[in-house]
Coordinates of C-alpha atoms in Angstrom, one line a residue:
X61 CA 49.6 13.1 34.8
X62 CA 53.5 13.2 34.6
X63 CA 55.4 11.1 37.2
X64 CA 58.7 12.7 36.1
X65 CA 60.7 13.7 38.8
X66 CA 61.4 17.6 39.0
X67 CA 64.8 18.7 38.1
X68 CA 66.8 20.3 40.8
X69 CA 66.3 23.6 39.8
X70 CA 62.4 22.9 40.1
X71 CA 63.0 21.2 43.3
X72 CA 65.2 24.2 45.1
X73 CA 62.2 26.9 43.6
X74 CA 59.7 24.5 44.9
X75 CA 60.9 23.0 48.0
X76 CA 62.3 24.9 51.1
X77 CA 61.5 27.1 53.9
X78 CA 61.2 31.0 54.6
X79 CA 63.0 29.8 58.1
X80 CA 67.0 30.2 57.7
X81 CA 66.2 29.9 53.4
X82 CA 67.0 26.3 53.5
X83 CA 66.6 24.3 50.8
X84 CA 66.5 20.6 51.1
X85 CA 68.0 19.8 47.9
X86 CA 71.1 20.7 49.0
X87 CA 71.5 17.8 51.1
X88 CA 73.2 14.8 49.7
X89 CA 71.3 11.5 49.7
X90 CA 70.7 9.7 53.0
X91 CA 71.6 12.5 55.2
X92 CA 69.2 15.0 55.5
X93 CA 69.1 14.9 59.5
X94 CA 72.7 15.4 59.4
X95 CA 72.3 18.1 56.9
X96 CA 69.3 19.7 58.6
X97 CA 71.2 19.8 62.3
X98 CA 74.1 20.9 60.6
X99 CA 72.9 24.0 59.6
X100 CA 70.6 24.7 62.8
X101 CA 73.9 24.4 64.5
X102 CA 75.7 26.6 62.3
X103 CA 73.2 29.4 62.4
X104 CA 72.8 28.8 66.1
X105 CA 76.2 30.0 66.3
X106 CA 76.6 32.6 64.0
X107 CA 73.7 34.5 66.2
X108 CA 71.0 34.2 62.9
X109 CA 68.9 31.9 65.2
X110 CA 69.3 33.6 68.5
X111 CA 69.6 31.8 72.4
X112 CA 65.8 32.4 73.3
X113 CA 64.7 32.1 70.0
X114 CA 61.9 29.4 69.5
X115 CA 62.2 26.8 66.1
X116 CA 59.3 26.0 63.9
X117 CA 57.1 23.2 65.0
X118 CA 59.0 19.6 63.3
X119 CA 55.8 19.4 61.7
X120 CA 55.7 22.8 60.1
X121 CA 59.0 22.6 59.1
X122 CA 59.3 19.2 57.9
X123 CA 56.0 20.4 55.5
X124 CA 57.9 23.4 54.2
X125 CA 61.0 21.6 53.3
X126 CA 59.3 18.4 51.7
X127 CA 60.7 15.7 54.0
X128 CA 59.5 13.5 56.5
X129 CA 58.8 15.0 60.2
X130 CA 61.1 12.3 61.7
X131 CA 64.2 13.8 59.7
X132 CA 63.8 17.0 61.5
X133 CA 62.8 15.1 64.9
X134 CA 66.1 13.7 64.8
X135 CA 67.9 16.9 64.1
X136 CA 66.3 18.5 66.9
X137 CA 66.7 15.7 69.4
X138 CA 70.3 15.8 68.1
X139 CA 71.1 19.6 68.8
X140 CA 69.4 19.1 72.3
X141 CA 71.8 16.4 73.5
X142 CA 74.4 18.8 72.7
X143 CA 73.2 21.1 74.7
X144 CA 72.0 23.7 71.9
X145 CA 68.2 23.3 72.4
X146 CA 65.5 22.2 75.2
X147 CA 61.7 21.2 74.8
X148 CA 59.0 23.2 76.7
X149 CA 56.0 21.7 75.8
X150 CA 53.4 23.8 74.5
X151 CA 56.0 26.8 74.4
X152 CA 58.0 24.6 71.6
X153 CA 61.9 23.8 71.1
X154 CA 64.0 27.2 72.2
X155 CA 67.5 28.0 71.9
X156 CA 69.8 27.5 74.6
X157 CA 72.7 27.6 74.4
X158 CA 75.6 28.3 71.1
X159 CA 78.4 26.1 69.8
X160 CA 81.4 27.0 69.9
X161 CA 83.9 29.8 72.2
X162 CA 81.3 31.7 74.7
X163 CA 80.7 35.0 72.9
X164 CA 82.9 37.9 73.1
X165 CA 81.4 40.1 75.9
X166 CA 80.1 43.1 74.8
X167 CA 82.4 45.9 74.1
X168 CA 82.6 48.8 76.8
X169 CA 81.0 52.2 76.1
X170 CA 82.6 54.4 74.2
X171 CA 84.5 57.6 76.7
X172 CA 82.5 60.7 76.7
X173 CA 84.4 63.4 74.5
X174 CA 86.3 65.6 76.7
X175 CA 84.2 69.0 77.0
X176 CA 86.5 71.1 75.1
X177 CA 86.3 68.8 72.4
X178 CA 82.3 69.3 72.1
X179 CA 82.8 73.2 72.1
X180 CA 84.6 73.8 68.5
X181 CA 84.5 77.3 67.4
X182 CA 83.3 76.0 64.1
X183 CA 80.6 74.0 65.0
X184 CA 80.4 70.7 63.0
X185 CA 76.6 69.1 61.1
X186 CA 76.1 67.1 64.4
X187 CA 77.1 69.3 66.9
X188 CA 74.1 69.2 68.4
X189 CA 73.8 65.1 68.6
X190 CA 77.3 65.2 70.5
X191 CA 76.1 67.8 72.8
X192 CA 72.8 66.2 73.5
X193 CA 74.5 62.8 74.2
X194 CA 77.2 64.1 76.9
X195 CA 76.4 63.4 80.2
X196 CA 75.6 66.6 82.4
X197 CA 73.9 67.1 86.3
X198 CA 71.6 69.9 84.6
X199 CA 70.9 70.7 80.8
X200 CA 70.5 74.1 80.4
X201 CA 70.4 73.5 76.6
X202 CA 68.1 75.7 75.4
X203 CA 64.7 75.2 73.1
X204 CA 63.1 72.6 75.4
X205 CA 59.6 72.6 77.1
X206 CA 59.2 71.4 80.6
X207 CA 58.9 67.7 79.2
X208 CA 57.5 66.6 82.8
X209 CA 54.7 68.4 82.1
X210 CA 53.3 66.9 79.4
X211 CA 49.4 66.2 79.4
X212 CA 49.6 62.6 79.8
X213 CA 46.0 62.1 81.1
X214 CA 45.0 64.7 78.2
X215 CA 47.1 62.9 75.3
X216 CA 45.7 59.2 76.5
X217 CA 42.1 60.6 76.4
X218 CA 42.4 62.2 73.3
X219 CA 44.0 58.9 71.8
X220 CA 40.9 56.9 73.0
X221 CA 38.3 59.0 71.5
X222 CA 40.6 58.8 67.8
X223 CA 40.5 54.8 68.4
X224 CA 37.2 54.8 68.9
X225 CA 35.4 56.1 66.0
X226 CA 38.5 55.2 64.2
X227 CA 37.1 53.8 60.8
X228 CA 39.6 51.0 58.8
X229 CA 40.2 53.1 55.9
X230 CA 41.9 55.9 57.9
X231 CA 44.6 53.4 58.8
X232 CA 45.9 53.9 55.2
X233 CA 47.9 55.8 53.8
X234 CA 47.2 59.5 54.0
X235 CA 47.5 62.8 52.2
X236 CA 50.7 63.8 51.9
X237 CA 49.5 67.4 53.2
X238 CA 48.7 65.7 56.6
X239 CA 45.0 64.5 58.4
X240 CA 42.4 66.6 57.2
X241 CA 41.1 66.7 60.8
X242 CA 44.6 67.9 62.7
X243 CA 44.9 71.0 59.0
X244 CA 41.6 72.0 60.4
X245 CA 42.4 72.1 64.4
X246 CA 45.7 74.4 63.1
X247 CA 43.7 76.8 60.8
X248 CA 41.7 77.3 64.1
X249 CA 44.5 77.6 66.2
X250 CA 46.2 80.2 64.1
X251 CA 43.1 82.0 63.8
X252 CA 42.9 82.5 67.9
X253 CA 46.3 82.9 68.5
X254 CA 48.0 84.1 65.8
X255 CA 45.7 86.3 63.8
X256 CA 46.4 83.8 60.5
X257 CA 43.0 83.1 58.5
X258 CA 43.6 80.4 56.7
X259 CA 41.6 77.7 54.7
X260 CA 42.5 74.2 56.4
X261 CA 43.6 73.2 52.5
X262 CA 46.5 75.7 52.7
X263 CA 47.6 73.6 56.0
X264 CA 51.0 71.3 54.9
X265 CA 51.7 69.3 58.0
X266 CA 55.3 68.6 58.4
X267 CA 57.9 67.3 60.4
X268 CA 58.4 70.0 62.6
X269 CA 59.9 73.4 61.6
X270 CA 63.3 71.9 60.4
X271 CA 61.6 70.0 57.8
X272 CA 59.3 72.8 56.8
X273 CA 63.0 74.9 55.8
X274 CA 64.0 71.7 54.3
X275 CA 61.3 71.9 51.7
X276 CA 61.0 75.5 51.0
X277 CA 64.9 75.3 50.2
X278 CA 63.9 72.5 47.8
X279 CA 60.8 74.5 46.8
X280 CA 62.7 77.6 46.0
X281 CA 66.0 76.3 44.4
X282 CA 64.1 75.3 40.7
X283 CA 63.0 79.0 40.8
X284 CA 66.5 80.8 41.3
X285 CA 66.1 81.4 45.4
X286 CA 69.8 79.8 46.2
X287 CA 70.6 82.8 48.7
X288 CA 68.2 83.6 51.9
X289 CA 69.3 86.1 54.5
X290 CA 69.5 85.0 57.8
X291 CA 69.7 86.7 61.1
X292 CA 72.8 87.6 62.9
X293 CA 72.8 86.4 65.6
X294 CA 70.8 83.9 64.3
X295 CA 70.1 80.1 64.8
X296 CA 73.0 78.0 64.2
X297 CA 70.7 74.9 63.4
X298 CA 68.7 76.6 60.9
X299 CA 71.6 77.8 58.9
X300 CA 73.1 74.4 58.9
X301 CA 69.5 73.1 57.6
X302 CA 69.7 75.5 54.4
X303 CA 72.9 74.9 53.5
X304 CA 72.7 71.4 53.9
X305 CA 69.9 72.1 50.4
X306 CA 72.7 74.2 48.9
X307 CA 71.2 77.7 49.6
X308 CA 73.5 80.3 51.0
X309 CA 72.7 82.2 54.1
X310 CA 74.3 85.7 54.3
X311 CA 73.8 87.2 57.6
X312 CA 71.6 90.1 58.3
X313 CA 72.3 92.3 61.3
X314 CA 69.8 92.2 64.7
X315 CA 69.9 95.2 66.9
X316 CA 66.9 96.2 70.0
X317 CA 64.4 96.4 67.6
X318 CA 64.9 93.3 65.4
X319 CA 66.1 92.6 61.6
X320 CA 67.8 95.8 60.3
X321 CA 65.7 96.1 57.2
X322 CA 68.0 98.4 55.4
X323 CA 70.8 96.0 55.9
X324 CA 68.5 93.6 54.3
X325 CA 67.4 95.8 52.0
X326 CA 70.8 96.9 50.7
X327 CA 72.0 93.4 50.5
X328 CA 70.0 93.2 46.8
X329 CA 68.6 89.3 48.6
X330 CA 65.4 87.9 47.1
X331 CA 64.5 86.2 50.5
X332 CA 65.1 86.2 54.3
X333 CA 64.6 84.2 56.9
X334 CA 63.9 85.4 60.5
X335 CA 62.1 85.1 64.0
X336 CA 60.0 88.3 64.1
X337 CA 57.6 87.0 67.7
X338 CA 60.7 86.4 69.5
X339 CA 64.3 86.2 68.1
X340 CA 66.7 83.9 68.8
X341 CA 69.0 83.9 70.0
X342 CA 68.5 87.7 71.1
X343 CA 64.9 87.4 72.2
X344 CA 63.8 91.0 71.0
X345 CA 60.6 91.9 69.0
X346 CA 60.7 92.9 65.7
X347 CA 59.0 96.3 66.3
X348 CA 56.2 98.7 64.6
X349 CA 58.5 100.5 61.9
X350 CA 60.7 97.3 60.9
X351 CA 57.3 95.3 60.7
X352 CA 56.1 97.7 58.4
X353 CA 59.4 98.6 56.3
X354 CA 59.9 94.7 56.3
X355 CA 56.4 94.0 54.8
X356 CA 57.3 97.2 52.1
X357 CA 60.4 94.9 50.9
X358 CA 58.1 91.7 50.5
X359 CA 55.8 93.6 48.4
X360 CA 58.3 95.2 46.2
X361 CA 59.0 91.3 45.9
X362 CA 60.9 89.5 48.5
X363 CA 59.9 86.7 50.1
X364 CA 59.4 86.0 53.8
X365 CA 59.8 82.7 55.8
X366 CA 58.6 83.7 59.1
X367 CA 59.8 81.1 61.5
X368 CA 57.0 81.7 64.9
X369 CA 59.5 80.8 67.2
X370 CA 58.5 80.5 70.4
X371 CA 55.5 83.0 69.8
X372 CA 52.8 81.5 72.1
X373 CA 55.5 81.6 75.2
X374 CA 55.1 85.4 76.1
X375 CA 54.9 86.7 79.8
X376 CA 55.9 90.8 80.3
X377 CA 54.3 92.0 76.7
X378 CA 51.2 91.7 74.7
X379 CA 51.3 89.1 71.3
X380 CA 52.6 89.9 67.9
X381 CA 50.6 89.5 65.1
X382 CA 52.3 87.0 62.8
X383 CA 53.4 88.4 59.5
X384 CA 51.7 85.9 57.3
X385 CA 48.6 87.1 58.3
X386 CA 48.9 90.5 56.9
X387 CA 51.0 89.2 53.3
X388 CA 50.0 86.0 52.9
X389 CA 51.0 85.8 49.2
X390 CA 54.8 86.4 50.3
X391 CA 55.1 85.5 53.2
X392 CA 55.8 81.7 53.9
X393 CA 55.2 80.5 57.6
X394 CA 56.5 77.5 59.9
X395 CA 55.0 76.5 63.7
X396 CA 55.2 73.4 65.1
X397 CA 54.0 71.6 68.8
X398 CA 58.0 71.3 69.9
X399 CA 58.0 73.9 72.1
X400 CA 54.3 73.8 73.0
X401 CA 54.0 69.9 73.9
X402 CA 57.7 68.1 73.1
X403 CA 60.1 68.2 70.0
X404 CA 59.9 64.2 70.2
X405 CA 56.2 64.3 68.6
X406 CA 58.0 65.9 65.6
X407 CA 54.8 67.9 64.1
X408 CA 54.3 71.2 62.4
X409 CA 52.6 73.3 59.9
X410 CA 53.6 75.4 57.0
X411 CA 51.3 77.7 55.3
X412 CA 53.4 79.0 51.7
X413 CA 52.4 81.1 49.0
X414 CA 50.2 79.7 46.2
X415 CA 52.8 79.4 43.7
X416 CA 55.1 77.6 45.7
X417 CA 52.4 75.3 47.1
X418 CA 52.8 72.5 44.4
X419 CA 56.5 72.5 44.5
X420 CA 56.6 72.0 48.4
X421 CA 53.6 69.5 48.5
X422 CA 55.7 67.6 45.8
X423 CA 59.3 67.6 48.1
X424 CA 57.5 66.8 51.4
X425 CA 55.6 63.3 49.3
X426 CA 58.8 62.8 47.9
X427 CA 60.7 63.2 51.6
X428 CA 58.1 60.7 53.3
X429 CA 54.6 60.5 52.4
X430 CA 53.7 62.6 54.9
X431 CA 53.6 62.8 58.3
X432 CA 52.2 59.3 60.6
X433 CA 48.3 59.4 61.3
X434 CA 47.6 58.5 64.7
X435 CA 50.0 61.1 66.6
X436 CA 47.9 63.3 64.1
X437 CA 44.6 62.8 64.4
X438 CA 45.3 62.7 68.5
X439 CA 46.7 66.2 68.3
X440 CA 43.4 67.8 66.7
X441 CA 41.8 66.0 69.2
X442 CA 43.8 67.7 72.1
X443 CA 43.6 70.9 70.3
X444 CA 39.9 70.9 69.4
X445 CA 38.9 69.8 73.6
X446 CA 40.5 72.8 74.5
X447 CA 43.1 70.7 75.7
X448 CA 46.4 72.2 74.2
X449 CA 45.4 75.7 75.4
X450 CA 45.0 75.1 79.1
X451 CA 48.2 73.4 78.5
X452 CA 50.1 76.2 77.6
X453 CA 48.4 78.7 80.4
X454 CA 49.7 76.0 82.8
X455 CA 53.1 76.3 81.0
X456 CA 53.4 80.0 81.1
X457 CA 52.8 80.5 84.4
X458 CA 55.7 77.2 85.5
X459 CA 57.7 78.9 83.2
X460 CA 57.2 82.9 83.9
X461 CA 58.4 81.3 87.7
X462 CA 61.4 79.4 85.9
X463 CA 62.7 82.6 83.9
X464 CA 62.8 84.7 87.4
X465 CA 64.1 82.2 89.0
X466 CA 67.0 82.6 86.8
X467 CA 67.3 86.4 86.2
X468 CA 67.7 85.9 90.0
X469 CA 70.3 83.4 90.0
X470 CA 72.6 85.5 87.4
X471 CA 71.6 89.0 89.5
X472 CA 73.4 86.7 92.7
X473 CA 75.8 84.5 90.7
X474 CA 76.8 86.8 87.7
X475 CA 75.8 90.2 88.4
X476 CA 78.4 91.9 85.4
X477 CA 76.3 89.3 83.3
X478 CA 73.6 90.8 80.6
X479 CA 70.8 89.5 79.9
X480 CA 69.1 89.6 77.0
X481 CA 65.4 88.4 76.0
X482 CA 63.7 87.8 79.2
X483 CA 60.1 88.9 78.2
X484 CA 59.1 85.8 76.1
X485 CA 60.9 82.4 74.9
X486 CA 61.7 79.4 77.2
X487 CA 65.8 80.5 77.2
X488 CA 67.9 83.9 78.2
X489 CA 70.9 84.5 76.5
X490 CA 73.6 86.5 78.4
X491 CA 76.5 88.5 77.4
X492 CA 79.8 88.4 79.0
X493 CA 83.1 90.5 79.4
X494 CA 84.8 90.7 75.7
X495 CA 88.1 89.3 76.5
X496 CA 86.4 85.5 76.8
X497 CA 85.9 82.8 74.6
X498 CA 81.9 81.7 75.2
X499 CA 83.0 78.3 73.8
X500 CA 86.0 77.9 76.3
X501 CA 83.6 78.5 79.0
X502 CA 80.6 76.6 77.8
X503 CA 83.5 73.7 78.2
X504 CA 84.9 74.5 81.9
X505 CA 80.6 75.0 82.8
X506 CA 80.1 71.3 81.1
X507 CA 83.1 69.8 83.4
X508 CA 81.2 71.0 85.8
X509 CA 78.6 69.5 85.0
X510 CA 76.0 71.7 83.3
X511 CA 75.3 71.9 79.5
X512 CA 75.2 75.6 78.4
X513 CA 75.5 76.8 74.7
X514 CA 77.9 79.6 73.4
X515 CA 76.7 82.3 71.9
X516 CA 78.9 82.2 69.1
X517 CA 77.9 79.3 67.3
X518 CA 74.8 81.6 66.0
X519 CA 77.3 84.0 64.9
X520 CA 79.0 84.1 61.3
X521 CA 80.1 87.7 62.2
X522 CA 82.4 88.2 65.4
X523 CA 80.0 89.2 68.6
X524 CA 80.7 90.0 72.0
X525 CA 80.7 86.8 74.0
X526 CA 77.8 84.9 75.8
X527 CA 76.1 81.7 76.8
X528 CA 72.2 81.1 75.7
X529 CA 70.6 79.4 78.8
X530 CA 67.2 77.2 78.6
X531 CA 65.8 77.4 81.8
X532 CA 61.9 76.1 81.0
X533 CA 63.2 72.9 81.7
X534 CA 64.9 73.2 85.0
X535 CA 63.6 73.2 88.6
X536 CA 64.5 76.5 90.2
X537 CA 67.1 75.0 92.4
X538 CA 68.3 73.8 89.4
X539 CA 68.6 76.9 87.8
X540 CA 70.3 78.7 90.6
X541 CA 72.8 75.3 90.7
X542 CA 73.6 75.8 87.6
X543 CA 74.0 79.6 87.1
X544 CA 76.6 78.8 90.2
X545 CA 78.5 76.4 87.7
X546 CA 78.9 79.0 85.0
X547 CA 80.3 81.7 87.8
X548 CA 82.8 79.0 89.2
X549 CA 83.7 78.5 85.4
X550 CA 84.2 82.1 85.4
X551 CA 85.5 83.0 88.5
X552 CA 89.9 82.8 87.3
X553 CA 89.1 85.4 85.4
X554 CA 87.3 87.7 88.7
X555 CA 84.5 89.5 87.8
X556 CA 82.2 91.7 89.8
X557 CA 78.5 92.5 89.0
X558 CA 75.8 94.3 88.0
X559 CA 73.2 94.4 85.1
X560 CA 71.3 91.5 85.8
X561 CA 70.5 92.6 89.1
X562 CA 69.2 95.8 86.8
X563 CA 67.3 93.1 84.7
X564 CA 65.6 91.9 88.0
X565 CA 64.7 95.0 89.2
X566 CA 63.2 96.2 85.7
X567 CA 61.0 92.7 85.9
X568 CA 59.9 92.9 89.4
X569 CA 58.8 96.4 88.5
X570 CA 57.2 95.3 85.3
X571 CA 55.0 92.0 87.7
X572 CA 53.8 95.0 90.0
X573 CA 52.1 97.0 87.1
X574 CA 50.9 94.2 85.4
X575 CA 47.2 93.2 86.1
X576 CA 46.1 90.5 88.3

């Protein structure tokens, strides 16, 4: 066997430690412990090893580097009478304290943007981050479930029964498409609420519906689709989406009774996107004849993406049939558990066409592998118990109480108000005297403490001014609290009222004929 000592590129590849990458060669002969505490203390201060942080045992460490355990004995023992470590028996040697100036204190939070600053009239890609992070008494942002009422007890015992016949292998990773078991629960679901058949194959699960327009746009580029219609008014969030993939989004007018088809028609488009259950930020129903004149386009060869906004939260009307289920070959469709359960569990479906199907299944791999397992698996589990649906029977009746609660408030607060889209959705969206600027009082509201949202930002085309107000999240003293705000915002300009008082009446009209 070779006794020849290992050069000292051998050495520094075969010597060392994981633990701060040091590499005993480096230090020069005879002073390893001065070496060794030298660079403790150095990374001690420099915050790479920090105070709390417990060192390797001496005796692991002195095995990873090669030397004797009493070298890094003594460079402990030395750091400690400097005041840099302490021994605690069994719990090891921990850091202490750092060499050097006492660290900068941390600096102090950055000023919340003035209001007006947060209410541009050309909203900005992360408009809705800034708006989310000011500070407000009441968020009457809409687009949010009541978050309180999540099924806790539900979710928890749908999570033990998934971890306990959990098998090893399903830890793994996963079809991109999503858990077999959570593609079935949503073919199901569709199938009892939403009229869809579907084979549980044909289920992508995504990332919630904002990915789902993410990958059609990515789908549908290769194969000439760089322009889809959009509504107007429309959602300002969903038009930044597309054209964040490049694709144009021409607007398409929205009157009483939806999309105007013939707009849409005339426009010469080869695709449109829309909310035909419940529009947003209108709230009106696509009706019979548009349905039908819509589905006549698609034939002729346009494609739908049928967003199901808000669909399952209904209250004065019977449900709509989802388009997909009567075109399925061109119509694409997007739901997702944000509105139902929280956006914060960031799950969805999309059912697309079969052409399409390897292109989309090829961006959403590519994008992230698909979706995480668990959350998954838990949902099926909640939705094949039965679970999810007496979830949302609870939520429609908190929330049927919530949306009165505010048609009242605006009927006492802001009578001149009107309101628009009060049968279904978890938001109302007003409209206000002409002469204001929605985003100039979105602003005064928010320095008053209450987060509203403009209806202009889902307008490319100039609109009469308004405010879109969640209220599914609110209490109902809340509600009337922050209806208040907006009128104090409003009140320089002196307004008297009347149509949501009109609104009120027409609902309390509409509880009395409706059956018990």
């Amino acid at each position: 066997m070779s006794r020849a000592k290992p050069n000292d590129s051998e050495r520094s590849i075969t010597a060392g430690s994981d633990f701060l990458h040091l590499t005993v060669a480096d230090a020069p002969p005879g002073g390893r412990a001065d070496w060794l505490a030298g660079r403790l203390r150095q990374a001690i201060a420099e915050g790479r090893v920090p105070i709390g942080a417990r060192l390797p045992a001496t005796r692991v460490l002195a095995a990873d580097l090669g030397v004797s355990r009493g070298v890094v004995t003594e460079a402990y023992q030395r750091l400690t009478e400097e005041g840099h470590l302490t021994g605690r028996g069994r719990a090891g040697t921990v850091v202490v304290g750092a060499p050097g100036a006492p660290p900068a204190p941390p600096p102090a939070p950055a000023a919340p943007a003035e209001p007006a600053a947060l209410f541009p009239p050309t909203p900005g890609s992360d408009i809705f981050d800034a708006v989310r992070a000011a500070p407000a008494t009441i968020d009457l942002t809409p687009g949010v479930p009541d978050l309180t009422a999540f099924p806790r007890a539900d979710w928890l015992r749908s999570e033990r029964a998934v971890l306990r016949r959990l098998a090893a292998a399903d830890l793994g990773y996963g079809d991109p498409c999503g858990a077999p078991a959570l593609r079935g629960a949503v073919a199901a679901w569709l199938a009892r609420n939403r009229g869809i058949t579907v084979d549980p194959v044909d289920v992508i699960i995504v990332a919630g519906v904002s990915q789902a327009v993410g990958l059609l746009a990515q789908a549908l580029r290769p194969a000439g689709i760089d322009r889809i219609a959009v509504e107007e008014p429309g959602s300002l969030g969903v038009r930044q989406h597309l054209n964040n993939w490049q694709v144009v989004t021409p607007p398409i007018s929205v009157d009483d009774a939806g999309l105007r088809v013939d707009e849409l028609v005339a426009s010469g488009l080869p695709a449109v996107l829309l909310t035909p259950a419940h529009q947003f930020p209108t709230g009106v129903v696509l009706d019979g004849d548009r349905r039908r004149h819509l589905l006549d386009w698609a034939r002729a060869g346009g494609l739908i993406i049928e967003d199901d906004y808000d669909a399952e939260h209904r209250y004065d009307r019977p449900p709509v049939p989802a388009l997909r289920g009567l075109l399925p070959e061109q119509v694409c469709y997007a739901g997702s558990v944000s509105k139902l359960l929280a956006p914060a569990l960031r799950v969805g479906w999309l059912l697309v066409p079969r052409r399409l199907r390897a292109a989309v299944v090829a961006a959403k791999r590519n994008a992230d592998l698909g979706n995480a397992v668990l959350p998954q698996l838990v949902l099926a589990e909640l939705m094949a118990s039965g679970a999810l649906e007496r979830h949302l029977r609870l939520l429609r009746r908190r929330h049927t109480r919530r949306r009165d609660a505010m048609i009242a408030a605006l009927a006492r607060h802001l009578p001149t108000a009107t309101v628009h889209g009060a049968a279904a959705g978890l938001h109302l969206t007003i409209t206000l005297d002409d002469a204001l600027a929605d985003t100039e009082v979105a602003a005064e509201t928010l320095a008053r403490g209450v987060k509203v949202q403009p209806l202009s930002w889902h307008c490319q085309r100039p609109h009469r001014p308004g405010l879109v107000l969640g209220y599914a999240a609110r209490t109902a003293t809340e509600i009337d609290e922050g209806v208040a705000a907006i009128a104090a915002a409003l009140r320089p300009t002196g307004r008297p009222a009347r149509s949501a008082q009109k609104e009120l009446d027409e609902h309390e009209h509409g509880q009395q004929r409706r059956p018990a």
